[in-house]
Amino acid sequence: MQLCFPALLGSSFILATAAQILPVPMSINDLTSMPASSVPIKDGHIPFPYKGETHQTYYKVFGDLEHRTRTPVVVLHGGPGLSHDYMLPIADLADESYGYPVILYDQIGNARSTHLPDQPEDFWNVDLFLDELENLLRHFQIQDGYHIVGHSWGGMMASEFVVRRRPSGLQRLVIADSPTAVELWGKSFAELLQKFPQWVKDAIAKGFEDREAYWKALGEVYAVHGCRVQPMPKDLEYSLLQVYGEGADLTVENAPILKGWTIEDRLDQIRTLTLVINGKYDIAQDYVTRAYVEKIPGARWIRFEESSHTPHFEERDRYMKEVAAFLAG
């Protein structure tokens, strides 16, 4: 099973929904997770030169970067293969009570950014996504001072960014609902699956042999361990449809980006102040995330007791207060 977040479904998510997906951005009026207060919003595309070609990275900025009084927050979404939309609650940090400019973006190959279905498998690797992140930081001229919030694969990517690139401008790091090794994620999912009815286990074991049964079974699991907010938030559904919608581009989802991946033996190289987050009902159980806490010097850990894999939806107010307090030091 592919890593983490792409498999997230809600019990209300059925195959008929997938037919409604379009490979275009939702309008601002369609977004349900926007900050309640009015903040400036800007979106567009950033040129991303890479190996002799120029691609486009879609971004959305909440708040005023030019006249900022607080350090910007860059948000890394999960997958690999999703979109920034399900991370829109983090834009709450841009409202008047917190004042952090927030930058979200769709990683290359996903959603509104350039799709590259003809690239070979080895094109898709961790360093590609780190190069794109560095390009975004330079574009907004914030490379000398910024925070990162990374969710699921985004948290894994953020930890690789720190270890591989040694970014001097990164001030604080939030790793949310992320495994320290792909093997641990698979082990956790298998353990949690055991408590579900036999029809759920059978359908997941058969996979796409019976696609409708497979989705319904995953919906049962993830309504408990993926997002306990029901019905599923529209922005989360939109992100999931980037992988599971009819005609979805599965290039990134199917690439072996994280085959055998682990960062456990390199975590002591992270010297950035780090907050680790997971939920009580998360597939990223305590033992799945523990090495981040134990091996990153001075790391702080918060477990959200009413949440699963998406506490930024499930305990939204507390989540923002805790993250903002950590960023403020």
CSV table of C-alpha atoms in Angstrom, one decimal:
chain,number,residue,atom,x,y,z
A,1,MET,CA,0.0,0.0,0.0
A,2,GLN,CA,1.3,3.4,-0.9
A,3,LEU,CA,2.3,5.7,1.9
A,4,CYS,CA,0.2,7.6,4.3
A,5,PHE,CA,-2.2,10.2,3.2
A,6,PRO,CA,-3.2,9.3,-0.4
A,7,ALA,CA,-5.2,6.3,0.9
A,8,LEU,CA,-7.4,8.5,3.2
A,9,LEU,CA,-11.1,8.3,2.5
A,10,GLY,CA,-14.2,9.1,4.5
A,11,SER,CA,-17.1,6.8,4.9
A,12,SER,CA,-19.2,9.1,2.8
A,13,PHE,CA,-16.8,8.9,-0.1
A,14,ILE,CA,-18.1,6.7,-2.9
A,15,LEU,CA,-17.0,6.0,-6.4
A,16,ALA,CA,-19.8,8.2,-7.8
A,17,THR,CA,-18.1,11.2,-6.2
A,18,ALA,CA,-15.0,10.5,-8.3
A,19,ALA,CA,-16.8,11.3,-11.5
A,20,GLN,CA,-17.3,14.9,-10.4
A,21,ILE,CA,-13.6,15.7,-10.3
A,22,LEU,CA,-12.1,18.2,-12.7
A,23,PRO,CA,-8.4,18.9,-13.1
A,24,VAL,CA,-8.8,22.6,-12.4
A,25,PRO,CA,-8.7,24.7,-9.3
A,26,MET,CA,-11.8,25.3,-7.2
A,27,SER,CA,-12.8,28.9,-7.0
A,28,ILE,CA,-12.3,30.8,-3.8
A,29,ASN,CA,-16.0,30.5,-3.1
A,30,ASP,CA,-15.8,26.7,-3.1
A,31,LEU,CA,-13.2,26.5,-0.4
A,32,THR,CA,-14.6,25.6,3.0
A,33,SER,CA,-11.5,25.7,5.1
A,34,MET,CA,-10.5,29.3,4.6
A,35,PRO,CA,-9.7,31.5,7.6
A,36,ALA,CA,-12.8,33.0,9.1
A,37,SER,CA,-11.4,36.5,9.1
A,38,SER,CA,-10.6,38.4,5.9
A,39,VAL,CA,-6.9,38.3,5.0
A,40,PRO,CA,-5.2,39.1,1.6
A,41,ILE,CA,-5.1,36.1,-0.7
A,42,LYS,CA,-2.9,35.8,-3.7
A,43,ASP,CA,-2.4,32.8,-6.0
A,44,GLY,CA,-0.5,32.0,-9.2
A,45,HIS,CA,2.4,30.0,-10.6
A,46,ILE,CA,6.1,30.1,-10.0
A,47,PRO,CA,8.5,29.1,-12.8
A,48,PHE,CA,10.5,26.1,-11.6
A,49,PRO,CA,13.7,25.5,-13.8
A,50,TYR,CA,14.8,21.9,-13.5
A,51,LYS,CA,17.3,19.9,-15.7
A,52,GLY,CA,17.0,22.2,-18.7
A,53,GLU,CA,13.2,22.6,-18.6
A,54,THR,CA,10.9,25.0,-16.8
A,55,HIS,CA,7.9,23.8,-15.0
A,56,GLN,CA,5.2,25.6,-13.0
A,57,THR,CA,4.5,25.4,-9.3
A,58,TYR,CA,1.1,26.6,-8.2
A,59,TYR,CA,0.9,28.6,-4.9
A,60,LYS,CA,-1.5,30.4,-2.7
A,61,VAL,CA,-0.4,33.0,-0.2
A,62,PHE,CA,-2.5,34.2,2.8
A,63,GLY,CA,-1.5,37.4,4.4
A,64,ASP,CA,0.9,40.2,3.4
A,65,LEU,CA,4.5,38.9,2.7
A,66,GLU,CA,5.8,42.4,1.8
A,67,HIS,CA,4.8,44.1,5.0
A,68,ARG,CA,5.0,41.1,7.3
A,69,THR,CA,5.6,41.4,11.0
A,70,ARG,CA,6.0,37.7,11.6
A,71,THR,CA,8.0,35.0,10.0
A,72,PRO,CA,6.2,33.3,7.0
A,73,VAL,CA,5.0,29.7,7.3
A,74,VAL,CA,5.5,27.3,4.4
A,75,VAL,CA,3.1,24.3,4.3
A,76,LEU,CA,4.1,21.0,2.7
A,77,HIS,CA,1.2,18.8,1.8
A,78,GLY,CA,1.0,15.0,2.0
A,79,GLY,CA,1.0,12.2,-0.5
A,80,PRO,CA,3.1,12.0,-2.5
A,81,GLY,CA,0.4,12.9,-5.0
A,82,LEU,CA,-2.1,15.2,-3.2
A,83,SER,CA,-2.7,18.9,-3.3
A,84,HIS,CA,-2.5,21.8,-0.9
A,85,ASP,CA,-6.3,22.1,-0.4
A,86,TYR,CA,-6.7,19.8,2.6
A,87,MET,CA,-4.1,21.9,4.4
A,88,LEU,CA,-6.1,25.1,4.0
A,89,PRO,CA,-7.0,25.2,7.7
A,90,ILE,CA,-3.3,26.2,8.4
A,91,ALA,CA,-4.1,29.5,6.8
A,92,ASP,CA,-5.9,30.3,10.1
A,93,LEU,CA,-2.4,31.3,11.2
A,94,ALA,CA,-2.6,34.3,8.8
A,95,ASP,CA,-5.6,35.9,10.5
A,96,GLU,CA,-5.4,38.9,12.7
A,97,SER,CA,-5.0,36.9,16.0
A,98,TYR,CA,-1.8,35.2,14.8
A,99,GLY,CA,-0.5,37.3,11.9
A,100,TYR,CA,1.8,34.7,10.2
A,101,PRO,CA,1.8,34.9,6.4
A,102,VAL,CA,1.1,31.4,5.1
A,103,ILE,CA,2.3,29.9,1.8
A,104,LEU,CA,0.7,26.7,0.4
A,105,TYR,CA,1.5,25.1,-2.9
A,106,ASP,CA,0.9,22.0,-5.0
A,107,GLN,CA,4.0,20.0,-5.4
A,108,ILE,CA,5.3,19.3,-8.9
A,109,GLY,CA,3.3,16.6,-10.7
A,110,ASN,CA,0.2,17.3,-8.6
A,111,ALA,CA,-3.1,19.2,-9.0
A,112,ARG,CA,-2.6,22.7,-10.5
A,113,SER,CA,1.2,22.4,-10.9
A,114,THR,CA,2.9,21.0,-14.0
A,115,HIS,CA,2.1,17.4,-14.7
A,116,LEU,CA,4.8,15.2,-16.2
A,117,PRO,CA,3.3,11.8,-16.9
A,118,ASP,CA,6.0,10.9,-19.4
A,119,GLN,CA,9.0,11.2,-17.1
A,120,PRO,CA,10.8,8.0,-16.1
A,121,GLU,CA,10.5,6.7,-12.5
A,122,ASP,CA,13.9,7.9,-11.5
A,123,PHE,CA,12.8,11.5,-12.3
A,124,TRP,CA,10.6,11.3,-9.2
A,125,ASN,CA,12.8,11.5,-6.1
A,126,VAL,CA,13.1,13.3,-2.9
A,127,ASP,CA,15.7,15.8,-4.2
A,128,LEU,CA,13.3,16.9,-7.0
A,129,PHE,CA,10.8,18.1,-4.3
A,130,LEU,CA,13.5,19.7,-2.2
A,131,ASP,CA,14.7,21.7,-5.3
A,132,GLU,CA,11.2,22.8,-5.9
A,133,LEU,CA,10.9,24.0,-2.3
A,134,GLU,CA,14.1,25.9,-2.5
A,135,ASN,CA,13.0,27.5,-5.7
A,136,LEU,CA,9.8,28.7,-4.0
A,137,LEU,CA,11.7,30.1,-1.0
A,138,ARG,CA,13.9,32.1,-3.4
A,139,HIS,CA,10.9,33.3,-5.4
A,140,PHE,CA,9.3,34.9,-2.4
A,141,GLN,CA,12.7,36.0,-1.1
A,142,ILE,CA,12.1,34.4,2.3
A,143,GLN,CA,15.1,31.9,2.3
A,144,ASP,CA,16.7,33.8,5.1
A,145,GLY,CA,13.7,33.4,7.5
A,146,TYR,CA,10.7,31.0,7.5
A,147,HIS,CA,9.0,28.2,9.3
A,148,ILE,CA,7.8,24.9,7.8
A,149,VAL,CA,4.7,22.9,8.7
A,150,GLY,CA,4.8,19.5,7.0
A,151,HIS,CA,2.0,16.9,7.1
A,152,SER,CA,2.4,13.2,6.6
A,153,TRP,CA,4.7,12.9,3.5
A,154,GLY,CA,5.2,16.7,3.9
A,155,GLY,CA,6.7,16.1,7.3
A,156,MET,CA,9.0,13.4,5.9
A,157,MET,CA,10.0,15.7,3.1
A,158,ALA,CA,10.7,18.5,5.6
A,159,SER,CA,13.0,16.2,7.7
A,160,GLU,CA,14.9,15.3,4.5
A,161,PHE,CA,15.1,19.0,3.7
A,162,VAL,CA,16.8,19.8,7.0
A,163,VAL,CA,19.2,16.8,6.8
A,164,ARG,CA,20.2,17.1,3.1
A,165,ARG,CA,20.1,20.9,2.6
A,166,ARG,CA,21.1,22.3,6.0
A,167,PRO,CA,18.8,25.4,5.5
A,168,SER,CA,20.2,28.3,7.5
A,169,GLY,CA,16.9,30.3,7.2
A,170,LEU,CA,14.6,27.6,8.7
A,171,GLN,CA,13.6,28.8,12.1
A,172,ARG,CA,11.1,26.3,13.3
A,173,LEU,CA,9.8,23.0,12.0
A,174,VAL,CA,6.5,21.2,12.6
A,175,ILE,CA,6.3,17.5,11.6
A,176,ALA,CA,2.7,16.5,11.8
A,177,ASP,CA,1.3,12.9,11.5
A,178,SER,CA,4.4,11.6,9.8
A,179,PRO,CA,6.1,8.2,10.1
A,180,THR,CA,9.9,8.0,10.6
A,181,ALA,CA,10.0,5.0,8.3
A,182,VAL,CA,7.6,3.6,5.6
A,183,GLU,CA,7.8,0.2,7.2
A,184,LEU,CA,6.2,1.5,10.4
A,185,TRP,CA,3.3,3.1,8.5
A,186,GLY,CA,2.5,-0.3,6.9
A,187,LYS,CA,2.8,-2.1,10.3
A,188,SER,CA,0.5,0.4,11.9
A,189,PHE,CA,-2.2,0.2,9.2
A,190,ALA,CA,-2.1,-3.6,9.4
A,191,GLU,CA,-2.6,-3.5,13.2
A,192,LEU,CA,-5.5,-1.1,13.1
A,193,LEU,CA,-7.2,-3.0,10.3
A,194,GLN,CA,-7.5,-6.1,12.5
A,195,LYS,CA,-10.3,-4.6,14.6
A,196,PHE,CA,-12.6,-4.0,11.6
A,197,PRO,CA,-15.2,-6.5,10.3
A,198,GLN,CA,-14.0,-9.3,8.1
A,199,TRP,CA,-15.7,-7.9,5.0
A,200,VAL,CA,-13.5,-4.8,5.4
A,201,LYS,CA,-10.3,-6.8,5.7
A,202,ASP,CA,-11.3,-9.0,2.8
A,203,ALA,CA,-12.1,-6.1,0.5
A,204,ILE,CA,-8.8,-4.3,1.3
A,205,ALA,CA,-6.9,-7.6,0.7
A,206,LYS,CA,-8.5,-7.9,-2.8
A,207,GLY,CA,-7.8,-4.3,-3.7
A,208,PHE,CA,-8.9,-3.3,-7.2
A,209,GLU,CA,-10.4,-6.7,-7.9
A,210,ASP,CA,-13.6,-5.2,-6.6
A,211,ARG,CA,-13.0,-1.5,-6.7
A,212,GLU,CA,-16.3,-0.4,-5.1
A,213,ALA,CA,-15.9,-2.7,-2.2
A,214,TYR,CA,-12.3,-1.6,-1.7
A,215,TRP,CA,-13.2,2.1,-1.5
A,216,LYS,CA,-16.1,1.3,0.9
A,217,ALA,CA,-13.7,-0.7,3.1
A,218,LEU,CA,-11.1,2.0,3.2
A,219,GLY,CA,-13.8,4.5,4.0
A,220,GLU,CA,-14.7,2.5,7.1
A,221,VAL,CA,-11.0,2.5,8.3
A,222,TYR,CA,-10.3,6.1,7.5
A,223,ALA,CA,-13.5,7.4,9.1
A,224,VAL,CA,-11.8,6.3,12.3
A,225,HIS,CA,-8.1,6.8,11.6
A,226,GLY,CA,-8.0,9.3,8.8
A,227,CYS,CA,-10.4,12.1,9.5
A,228,ARG,CA,-13.1,11.8,12.1
A,229,VAL,CA,-14.9,14.9,10.9
A,230,GLN,CA,-18.0,13.7,9.1
A,231,PRO,CA,-19.1,14.4,6.4
A,232,MET,CA,-15.6,14.7,5.0
A,233,PRO,CA,-14.5,18.4,4.5
A,234,LYS,CA,-14.7,19.3,0.8
A,235,ASP,CA,-11.1,20.5,0.6
A,236,LEU,CA,-9.9,17.1,1.9
A,237,GLU,CA,-12.1,15.3,-0.6
A,238,TYR,CA,-10.8,17.5,-3.4
A,239,SER,CA,-7.2,16.6,-2.5
A,240,LEU,CA,-8.0,12.9,-2.3
A,241,LEU,CA,-9.6,13.0,-5.7
A,242,GLN,CA,-6.3,14.1,-7.2
A,243,VAL,CA,-5.3,10.5,-6.7
A,244,TYR,CA,-8.6,8.7,-6.6
A,245,GLY,CA,-10.8,10.7,-9.0
A,246,GLU,CA,-11.8,9.4,-12.4
A,247,GLY,CA,-9.0,10.1,-14.8
A,248,ALA,CA,-6.6,11.2,-12.0
A,249,ASP,CA,-2.9,11.5,-12.8
A,250,LEU,CA,-1.3,8.7,-10.8
A,251,THR,CA,2.3,9.5,-12.0
A,252,VAL,CA,3.5,10.7,-8.6
A,253,GLU,CA,1.3,8.3,-6.6
A,254,ASN,CA,2.8,5.3,-8.4
A,255,ALA,CA,6.5,6.5,-8.4
A,256,PRO,CA,8.7,4.6,-6.0
A,257,ILE,CA,9.8,7.8,-4.2
A,258,LEU,CA,9.7,6.4,-0.7
A,259,LYS,CA,10.4,2.7,-1.4
A,260,GLY,CA,12.2,1.5,1.8
A,261,TRP,CA,12.4,5.0,3.1
A,262,THR,CA,13.6,5.8,6.6
A,263,ILE,CA,15.2,8.7,8.3
A,264,GLU,CA,15.6,7.3,11.8
A,265,ASP,CA,19.4,7.0,11.6
A,266,ARG,CA,19.7,10.6,10.5
A,267,LEU,CA,17.4,12.5,12.8
A,268,ASP,CA,20.1,13.5,15.2
A,269,GLN,CA,21.4,15.8,12.4
A,270,ILE,CA,18.3,18.0,12.8
A,271,ARG,CA,19.1,21.0,14.9
A,272,THR,CA,16.1,23.1,14.1
A,273,LEU,CA,13.6,23.6,16.9
A,274,THR,CA,10.9,20.9,16.1
A,275,LEU,CA,7.3,20.2,17.2
A,276,VAL,CA,6.0,16.7,16.5
A,277,ILE,CA,2.3,16.2,16.3
A,278,ASN,CA,0.0,13.1,16.0
A,279,GLY,CA,-3.5,12.1,16.9
A,280,LYS,CA,-4.7,9.5,19.4
A,281,TYR,CA,-6.4,7.6,16.6
A,282,ASP,CA,-3.8,8.3,14.0
A,283,ILE,CA,-2.4,5.7,11.6
A,284,ALA,CA,0.8,7.5,12.6
A,285,GLN,CA,0.6,6.0,16.1
A,286,ASP,CA,3.0,7.0,18.8
A,287,TYR,CA,5.5,4.4,17.9
A,288,VAL,CA,5.4,5.4,14.3
A,289,THR,CA,6.4,9.0,15.2
A,290,ARG,CA,8.4,8.4,18.3
A,291,ALA,CA,11.9,8.6,16.8
A,292,TYR,CA,11.3,12.2,15.8
A,293,VAL,CA,10.8,13.0,19.4
A,294,GLU,CA,13.5,10.9,20.8
A,295,LYS,CA,16.3,11.6,18.3
A,296,ILE,CA,15.8,15.2,17.3
A,297,PRO,CA,17.5,17.2,20.0
A,298,GLY,CA,15.0,19.2,22.1
A,299,ALA,CA,12.0,18.1,20.0
A,300,ARG,CA,8.6,18.7,21.6
A,301,TRP,CA,5.6,16.4,21.1
A,302,ILE,CA,1.8,17.0,21.2
A,303,ARG,CA,-0.8,14.3,20.8
A,304,PHE,CA,-4.3,15.4,20.0
A,305,GLU,CA,-6.6,13.2,22.0
A,306,GLU,CA,-9.7,13.7,19.8
A,307,SER,CA,-8.0,13.4,16.5
A,308,SER,CA,-6.7,10.9,13.9
A,309,HIS,CA,-4.5,11.7,10.9
A,310,THR,CA,-5.9,15.3,10.4
A,311,PRO,CA,-6.0,17.1,13.7
A,312,HIS,CA,-5.8,20.4,11.8
A,313,PHE,CA,-9.5,19.6,10.9
A,314,GLU,CA,-10.5,17.6,13.9
A,315,GLU,CA,-9.3,19.9,16.7
A,316,ARG,CA,-8.7,23.0,14.5
A,317,ASP,CA,-8.8,25.7,17.1
A,318,ARG,CA,-6.5,24.0,19.6
A,319,TYR,CA,-4.2,22.9,16.7
A,320,MET,CA,-3.7,26.5,15.6
A,321,LYS,CA,-3.1,27.8,19.1
A,322,GLU,CA,-0.5,25.1,19.8
A,323,VAL,CA,1.3,25.6,16.5
A,324,ALA,CA,1.2,29.4,16.9
A,325,ALA,CA,2.6,29.3,20.4
A,326,PHE,CA,5.4,27.0,19.2
A,327,LEU,CA,6.3,29.3,16.3
A,328,ALA,CA,6.3,32.3,18.6
A,329,GLY,CA,8.7,30.6,21.0
